[in-house]
Tab-separated table of C-alpha atoms in Angstrom:
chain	number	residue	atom	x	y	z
A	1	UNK	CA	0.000	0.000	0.000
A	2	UNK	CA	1.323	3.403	-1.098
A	3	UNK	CA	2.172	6.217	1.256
A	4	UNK	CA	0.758	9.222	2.237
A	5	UNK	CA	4.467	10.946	1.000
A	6	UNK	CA	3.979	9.117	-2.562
A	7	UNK	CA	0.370	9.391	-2.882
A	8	UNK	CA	1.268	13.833	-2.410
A	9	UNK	CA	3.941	13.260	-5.128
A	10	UNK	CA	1.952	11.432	-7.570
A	11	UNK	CA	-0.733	14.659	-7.473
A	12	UNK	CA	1.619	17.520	-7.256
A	13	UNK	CA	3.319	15.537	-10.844
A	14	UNK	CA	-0.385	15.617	-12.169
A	15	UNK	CA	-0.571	18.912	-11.415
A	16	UNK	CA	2.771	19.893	-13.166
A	17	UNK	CA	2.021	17.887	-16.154
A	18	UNK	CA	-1.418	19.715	-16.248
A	19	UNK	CA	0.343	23.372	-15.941
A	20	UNK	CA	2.508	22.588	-19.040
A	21	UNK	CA	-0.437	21.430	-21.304
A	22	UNK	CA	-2.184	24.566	-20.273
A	23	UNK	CA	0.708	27.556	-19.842
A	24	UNK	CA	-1.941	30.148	-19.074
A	25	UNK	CA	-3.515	28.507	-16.247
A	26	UNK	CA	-3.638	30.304	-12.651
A	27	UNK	CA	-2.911	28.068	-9.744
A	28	UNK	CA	-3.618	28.633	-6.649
A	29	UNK	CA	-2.716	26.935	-2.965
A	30	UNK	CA	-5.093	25.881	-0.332
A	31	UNK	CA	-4.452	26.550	3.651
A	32	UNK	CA	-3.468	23.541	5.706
A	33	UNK	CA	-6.500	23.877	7.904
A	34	UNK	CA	-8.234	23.635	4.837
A	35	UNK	CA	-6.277	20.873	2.563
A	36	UNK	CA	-3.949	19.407	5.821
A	37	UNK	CA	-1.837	17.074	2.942
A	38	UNK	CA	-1.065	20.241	1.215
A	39	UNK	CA	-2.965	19.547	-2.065
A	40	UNK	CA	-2.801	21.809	-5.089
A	41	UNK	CA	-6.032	23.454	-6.666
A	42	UNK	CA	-5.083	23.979	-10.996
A	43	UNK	CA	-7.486	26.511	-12.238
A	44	UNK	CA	-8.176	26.487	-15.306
A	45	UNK	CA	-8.682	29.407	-17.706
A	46	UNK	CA	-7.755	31.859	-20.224
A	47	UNK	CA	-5.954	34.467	-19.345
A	48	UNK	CA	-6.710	36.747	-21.746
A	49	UNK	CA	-10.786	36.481	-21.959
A	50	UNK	CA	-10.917	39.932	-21.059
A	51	UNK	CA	-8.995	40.424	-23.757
A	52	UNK	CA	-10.866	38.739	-26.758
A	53	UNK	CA	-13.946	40.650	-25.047
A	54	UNK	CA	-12.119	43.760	-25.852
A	55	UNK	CA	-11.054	42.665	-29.301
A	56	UNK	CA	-15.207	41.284	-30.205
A	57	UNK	CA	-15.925	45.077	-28.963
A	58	UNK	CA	-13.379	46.772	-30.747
A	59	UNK	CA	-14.537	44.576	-34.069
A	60	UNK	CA	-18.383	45.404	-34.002
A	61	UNK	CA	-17.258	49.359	-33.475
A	62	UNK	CA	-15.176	48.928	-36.477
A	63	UNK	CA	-18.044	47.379	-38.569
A	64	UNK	CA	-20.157	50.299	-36.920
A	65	UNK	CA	-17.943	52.819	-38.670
A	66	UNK	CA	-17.729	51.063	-41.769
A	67	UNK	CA	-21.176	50.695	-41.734
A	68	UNK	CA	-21.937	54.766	-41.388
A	69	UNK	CA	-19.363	55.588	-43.801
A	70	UNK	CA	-20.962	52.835	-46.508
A	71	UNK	CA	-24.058	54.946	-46.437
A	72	UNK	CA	-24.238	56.728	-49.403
A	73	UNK	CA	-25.256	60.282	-49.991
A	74	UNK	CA	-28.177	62.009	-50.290
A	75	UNK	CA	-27.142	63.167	-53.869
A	76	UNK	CA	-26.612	59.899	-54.986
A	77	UNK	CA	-29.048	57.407	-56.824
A	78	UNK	CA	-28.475	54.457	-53.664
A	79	UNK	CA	-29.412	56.596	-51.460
A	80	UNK	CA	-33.524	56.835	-52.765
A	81	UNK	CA	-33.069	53.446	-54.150
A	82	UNK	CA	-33.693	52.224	-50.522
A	83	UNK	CA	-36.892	53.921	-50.383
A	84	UNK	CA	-38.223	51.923	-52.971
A	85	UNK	CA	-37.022	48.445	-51.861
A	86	UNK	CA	-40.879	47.244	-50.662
A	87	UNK	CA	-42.572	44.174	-52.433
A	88	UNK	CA	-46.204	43.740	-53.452
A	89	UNK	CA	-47.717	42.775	-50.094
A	90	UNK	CA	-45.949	45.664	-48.339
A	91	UNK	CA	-47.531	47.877	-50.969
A	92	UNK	CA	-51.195	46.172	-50.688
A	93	UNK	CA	-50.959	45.953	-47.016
A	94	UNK	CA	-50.809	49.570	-46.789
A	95	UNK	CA	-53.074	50.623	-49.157
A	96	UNK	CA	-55.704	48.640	-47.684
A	97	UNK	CA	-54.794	50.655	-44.386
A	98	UNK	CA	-55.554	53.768	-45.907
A	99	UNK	CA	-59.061	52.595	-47.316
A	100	UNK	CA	-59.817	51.093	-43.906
A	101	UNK	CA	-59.464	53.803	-41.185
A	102	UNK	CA	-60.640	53.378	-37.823
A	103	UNK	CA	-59.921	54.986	-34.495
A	104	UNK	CA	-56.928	54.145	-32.545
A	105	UNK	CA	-55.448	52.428	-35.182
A	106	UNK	CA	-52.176	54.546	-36.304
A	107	UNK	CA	-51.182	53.750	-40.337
A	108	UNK	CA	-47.732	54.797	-39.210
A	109	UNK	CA	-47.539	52.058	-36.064
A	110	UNK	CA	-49.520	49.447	-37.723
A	111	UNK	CA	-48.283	49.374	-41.381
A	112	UNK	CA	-45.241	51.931	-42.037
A	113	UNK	CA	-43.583	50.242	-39.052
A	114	UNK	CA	-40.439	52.768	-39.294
A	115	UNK	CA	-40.080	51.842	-42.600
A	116	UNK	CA	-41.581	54.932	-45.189
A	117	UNK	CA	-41.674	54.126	-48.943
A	118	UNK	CA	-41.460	56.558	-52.162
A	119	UNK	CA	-42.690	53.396	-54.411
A	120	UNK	CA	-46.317	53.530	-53.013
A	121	UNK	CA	-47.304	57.336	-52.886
A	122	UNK	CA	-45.193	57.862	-56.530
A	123	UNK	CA	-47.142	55.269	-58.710
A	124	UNK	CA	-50.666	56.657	-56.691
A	125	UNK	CA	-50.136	60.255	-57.785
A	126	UNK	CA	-49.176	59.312	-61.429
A	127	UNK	CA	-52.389	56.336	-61.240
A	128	UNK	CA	-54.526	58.982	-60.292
A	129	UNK	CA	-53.370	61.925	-62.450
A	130	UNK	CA	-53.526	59.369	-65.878
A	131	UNK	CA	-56.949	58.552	-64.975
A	132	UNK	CA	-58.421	61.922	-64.341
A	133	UNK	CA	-57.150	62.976	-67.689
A	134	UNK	CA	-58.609	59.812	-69.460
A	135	UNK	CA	-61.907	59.754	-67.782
A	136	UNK	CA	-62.250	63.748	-68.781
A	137	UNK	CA	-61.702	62.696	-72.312
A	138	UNK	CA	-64.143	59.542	-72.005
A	139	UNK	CA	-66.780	61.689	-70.094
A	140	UNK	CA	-66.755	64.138	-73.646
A	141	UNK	CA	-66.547	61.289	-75.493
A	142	UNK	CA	-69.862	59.453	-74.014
A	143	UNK	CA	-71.384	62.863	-74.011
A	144	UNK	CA	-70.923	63.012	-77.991
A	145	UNK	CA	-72.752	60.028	-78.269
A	146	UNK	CA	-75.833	61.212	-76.510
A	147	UNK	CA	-75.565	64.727	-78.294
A	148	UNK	CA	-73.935	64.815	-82.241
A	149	UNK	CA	-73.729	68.648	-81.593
A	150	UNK	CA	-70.851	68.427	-79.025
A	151	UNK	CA	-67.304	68.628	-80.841
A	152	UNK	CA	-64.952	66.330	-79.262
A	153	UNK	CA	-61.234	67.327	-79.194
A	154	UNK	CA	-58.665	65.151	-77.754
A	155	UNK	CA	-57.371	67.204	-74.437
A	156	UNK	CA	-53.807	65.276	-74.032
A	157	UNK	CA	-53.001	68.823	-71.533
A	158	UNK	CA	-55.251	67.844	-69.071
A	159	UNK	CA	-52.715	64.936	-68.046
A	160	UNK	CA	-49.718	67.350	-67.310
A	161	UNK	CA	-51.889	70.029	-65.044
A	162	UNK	CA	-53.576	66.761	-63.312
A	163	UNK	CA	-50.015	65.531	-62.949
A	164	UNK	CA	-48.169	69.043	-61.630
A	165	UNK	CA	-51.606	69.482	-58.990
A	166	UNK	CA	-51.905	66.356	-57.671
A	167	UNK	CA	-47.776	65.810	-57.425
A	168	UNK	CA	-47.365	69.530	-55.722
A	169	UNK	CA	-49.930	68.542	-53.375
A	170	UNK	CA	-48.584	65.106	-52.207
A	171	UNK	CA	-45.360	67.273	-51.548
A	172	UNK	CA	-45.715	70.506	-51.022
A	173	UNK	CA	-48.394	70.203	-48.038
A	174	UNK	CA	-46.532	67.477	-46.423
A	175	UNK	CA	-43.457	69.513	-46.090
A	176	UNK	CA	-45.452	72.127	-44.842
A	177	UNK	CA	-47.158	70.184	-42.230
A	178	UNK	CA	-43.548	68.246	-41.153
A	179	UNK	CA	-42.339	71.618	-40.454
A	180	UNK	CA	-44.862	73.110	-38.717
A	181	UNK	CA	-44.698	70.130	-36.186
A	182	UNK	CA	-41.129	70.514	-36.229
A	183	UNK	CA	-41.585	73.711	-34.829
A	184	UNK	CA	-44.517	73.342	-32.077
A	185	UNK	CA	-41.885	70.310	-31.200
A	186	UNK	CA	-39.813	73.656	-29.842
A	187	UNK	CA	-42.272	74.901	-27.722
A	188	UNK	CA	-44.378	71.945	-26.861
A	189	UNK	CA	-41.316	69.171	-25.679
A	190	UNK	CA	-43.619	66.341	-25.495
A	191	UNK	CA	-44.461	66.402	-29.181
A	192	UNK	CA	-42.978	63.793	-31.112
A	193	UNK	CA	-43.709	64.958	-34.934
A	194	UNK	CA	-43.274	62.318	-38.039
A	195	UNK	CA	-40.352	62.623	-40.183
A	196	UNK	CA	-40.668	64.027	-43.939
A	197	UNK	CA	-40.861	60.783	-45.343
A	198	UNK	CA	-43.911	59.311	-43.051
A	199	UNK	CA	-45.343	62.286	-43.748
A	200	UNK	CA	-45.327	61.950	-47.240
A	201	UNK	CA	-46.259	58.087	-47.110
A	202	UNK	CA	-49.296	58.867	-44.849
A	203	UNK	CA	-50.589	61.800	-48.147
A	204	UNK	CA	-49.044	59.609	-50.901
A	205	UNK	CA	-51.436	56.698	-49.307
A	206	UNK	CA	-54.504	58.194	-48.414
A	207	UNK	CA	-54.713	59.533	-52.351
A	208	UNK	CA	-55.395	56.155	-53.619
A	209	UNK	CA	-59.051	56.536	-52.577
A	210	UNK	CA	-59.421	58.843	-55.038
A	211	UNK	CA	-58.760	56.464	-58.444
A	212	UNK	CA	-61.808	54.526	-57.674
A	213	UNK	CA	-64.091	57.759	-57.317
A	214	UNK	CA	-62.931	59.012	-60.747
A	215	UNK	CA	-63.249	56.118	-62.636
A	216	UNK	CA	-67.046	55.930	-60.867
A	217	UNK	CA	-67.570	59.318	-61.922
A	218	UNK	CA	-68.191	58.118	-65.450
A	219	UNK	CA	-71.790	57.524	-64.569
A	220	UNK	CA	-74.015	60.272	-65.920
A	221	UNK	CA	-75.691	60.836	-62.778
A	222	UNK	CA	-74.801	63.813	-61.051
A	223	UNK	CA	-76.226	63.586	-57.590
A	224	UNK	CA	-74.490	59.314	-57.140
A	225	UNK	CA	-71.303	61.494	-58.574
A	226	UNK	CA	-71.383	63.943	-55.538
A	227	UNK	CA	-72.028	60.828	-53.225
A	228	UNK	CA	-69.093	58.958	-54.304
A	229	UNK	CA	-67.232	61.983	-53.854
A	230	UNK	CA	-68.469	62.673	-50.493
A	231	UNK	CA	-67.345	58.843	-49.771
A	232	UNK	CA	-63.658	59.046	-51.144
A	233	UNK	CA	-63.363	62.423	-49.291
A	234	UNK	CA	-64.575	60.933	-45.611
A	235	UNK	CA	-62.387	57.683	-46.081
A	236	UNK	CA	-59.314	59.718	-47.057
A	237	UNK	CA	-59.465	62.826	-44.515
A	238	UNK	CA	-60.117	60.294	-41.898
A	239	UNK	CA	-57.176	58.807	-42.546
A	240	UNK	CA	-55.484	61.875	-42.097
A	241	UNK	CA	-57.030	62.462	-39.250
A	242	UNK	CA	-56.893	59.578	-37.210
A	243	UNK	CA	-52.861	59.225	-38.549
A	244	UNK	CA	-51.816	62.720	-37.102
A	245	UNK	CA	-53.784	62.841	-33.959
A	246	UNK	CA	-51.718	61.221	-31.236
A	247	UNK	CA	-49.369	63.799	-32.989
A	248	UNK	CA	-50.801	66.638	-32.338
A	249	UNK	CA	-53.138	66.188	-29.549
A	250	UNK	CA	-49.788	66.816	-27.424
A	251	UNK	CA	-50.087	70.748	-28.031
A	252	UNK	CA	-52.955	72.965	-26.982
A	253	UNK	CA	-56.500	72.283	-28.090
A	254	UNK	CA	-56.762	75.569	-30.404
A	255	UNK	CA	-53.917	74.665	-32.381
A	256	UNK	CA	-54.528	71.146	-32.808
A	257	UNK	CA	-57.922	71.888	-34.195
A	258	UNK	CA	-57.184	74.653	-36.057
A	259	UNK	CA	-54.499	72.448	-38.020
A	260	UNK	CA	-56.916	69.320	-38.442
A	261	UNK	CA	-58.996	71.721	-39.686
A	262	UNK	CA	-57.078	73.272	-42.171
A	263	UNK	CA	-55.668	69.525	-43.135
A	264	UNK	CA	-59.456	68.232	-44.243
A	265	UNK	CA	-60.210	72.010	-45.514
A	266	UNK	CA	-57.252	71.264	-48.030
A	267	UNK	CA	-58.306	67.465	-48.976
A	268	UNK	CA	-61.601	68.646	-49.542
A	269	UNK	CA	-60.302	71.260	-52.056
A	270	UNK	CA	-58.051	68.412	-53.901
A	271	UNK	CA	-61.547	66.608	-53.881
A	272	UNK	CA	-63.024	69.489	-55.901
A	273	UNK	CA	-60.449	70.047	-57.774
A	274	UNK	CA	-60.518	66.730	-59.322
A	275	UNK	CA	-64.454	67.280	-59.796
A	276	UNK	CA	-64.133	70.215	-61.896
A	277	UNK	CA	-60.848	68.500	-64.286
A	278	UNK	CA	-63.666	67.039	-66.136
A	279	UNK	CA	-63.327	68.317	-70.291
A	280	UNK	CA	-66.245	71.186	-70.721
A	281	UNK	CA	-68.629	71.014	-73.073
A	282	UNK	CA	-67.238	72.232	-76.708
A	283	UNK	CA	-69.869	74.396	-78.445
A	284	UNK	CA	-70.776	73.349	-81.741
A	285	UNK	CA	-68.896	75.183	-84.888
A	286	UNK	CA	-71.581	77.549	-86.292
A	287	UNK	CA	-73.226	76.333	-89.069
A	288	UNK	CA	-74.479	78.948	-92.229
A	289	UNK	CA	-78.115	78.617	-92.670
A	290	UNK	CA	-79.625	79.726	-95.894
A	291	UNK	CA	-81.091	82.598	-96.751
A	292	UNK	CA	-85.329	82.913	-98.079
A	293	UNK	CA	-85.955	82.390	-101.161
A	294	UNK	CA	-87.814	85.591	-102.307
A	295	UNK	CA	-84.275	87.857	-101.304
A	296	UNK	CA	-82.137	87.938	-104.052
A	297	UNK	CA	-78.425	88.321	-103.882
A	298	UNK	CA	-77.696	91.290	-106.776
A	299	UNK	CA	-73.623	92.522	-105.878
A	300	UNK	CA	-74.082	96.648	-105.701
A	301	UNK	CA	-71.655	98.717	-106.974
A	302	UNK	CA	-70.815	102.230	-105.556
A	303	UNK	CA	-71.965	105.709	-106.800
A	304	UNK	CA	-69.138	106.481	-108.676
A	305	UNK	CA	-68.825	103.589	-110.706
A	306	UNK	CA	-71.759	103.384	-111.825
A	307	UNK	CA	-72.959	103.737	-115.385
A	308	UNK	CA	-74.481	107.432	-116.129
């Protein structure tokens, strides 16, 4: 039977075999009240963990940096191209948010989700401005047919003033709006306005109500035409509405009414301006109508030249 002597030298040869497989190790010695045959406790470890910590750190900063300087310009053609990177269902997902308002249910929370597009509100201004100009043409056209006497004249410059209105208004009112909340965000603190772009994405969608209505305002019948007007206009301003309240309801009640105001007061006037785009009515070229019968047409010369 071994020893207690041998028995300590076999460990304390484990132990040095152990340190020179694993250089970095700490070791560390127990108390002989603790470990009376003077045993010896091998730790272990890497050294230098707080040092590959430091390194991962110092790597993800780096890719950080690379990251913000990899962000191209605003003058450059990457830098919108990113604002049109949506797909189909992002697209239909949104516009069906816009033709479904309701209260307490935010189009920017629920379907922008921090994520604004340029694809969506582009393609609805130039759908809506192409079919206001070809409806105005059909609606002469159709009108023809019921009455001979109307003179129909293709109108091809209806399509750029549909296209300059409807394209200055899905920009021009936005920005206008964005910066007035930029600047009640000054005096009221708690504000916490939309940026430029989810401004523009809230007008660009709630303009796609409009298409339908136009394209229903071929029917002849001028009372269901005011209706579905009345309908588009509603749908669309409650959007608006409903989108820029939690907004605004932050500053004083005057002001926010005053500006929800003025926001439907301004749809409404979009609505009739796409009421009256509609081609008028071309009078008829005059026509010569003949003479009676019993008045005769004999040319008269003047005084002077005529025969003594």
């Amino acid at each position: 039977m071994a020893s207690a002597d041998e028995l300590t030298f076999h460990e304390f040869e484990e132990a040095t075999n152990l340190l020179a497989d694993t250089p970095d190790a700490a070791t560390t010695s127990r108390s002989d009240q603790l470990t009376p045959q003077g045993h010896v406790a091998v730790a272990v470890g890497s050294g230098g963990s707080y040092g590959a910590e430091d390194e991962v750190e110092e790597e993800s900063d780096k890719a950080a940096e690379q990251q913000q300087q990899q962000q191209p310009g605003f003058w450059t053609f990457s830098y919108y191209q990113s604002f049109f990177d949506v797909d189909t269902s992002q697209v239909l997902d949104r516009i069906k948010g816009s033709l479904l308002p309701r209260p307490g249910h935010n189009f920017v929370r629920h379907h922008l989700r921090n994520r604004p597009d340029l694809y969506g509100p582009f393609w609805i201004c130039a759908t809506l401005a192409f079919v206001l100009a070809v409806t105005g043409n059909l609606t002469l056209v159709l009108a023809q047919r019921r009455d001979p006497s109307i003179h129909y004249s293709p109108q091809f410059h209806k399509v750029t003033v549909a296209g300059i209105s409807i394209y200055c208004y899905a920009w021009l009112v936005p920005l206008a709006l964005w910066g007035f909340l930029r600047w009640r965000k000054g005096v009221q603190e708690r504000m916490g306005p939309y940026t430029f772009l989810e401004t523009v994405c809230i007008y660009g969608y709630s303009l796609f109500v409009f298409i339908p209505m136009v394209v229903l305002w071929l029917i002849p019948v001028p009372w269901l035409q005011w209706l579905f007007g009345a309908l588009a206009l509603g749908l669309s301003a409650a959007g608006l509405v409903f989108t820029l309240w939690p907004v605004v309801r932050e500053d004083t009640r005057l002001v926010a009414t005053v500006l929800l105001s003025v926001v439907v007061l301004l749809h409404a006037l979009l609505a009739m301006g796409c009421k009256s785009l509609p081609p008028e009515n071309v009078a008829p070229p005059p026509q010569i109508t003949s003479l009676p019968s019993n008045i005769a047409l004999s040319p008269t010369l003047p005084q002077s030249l005529a025969p003594s």
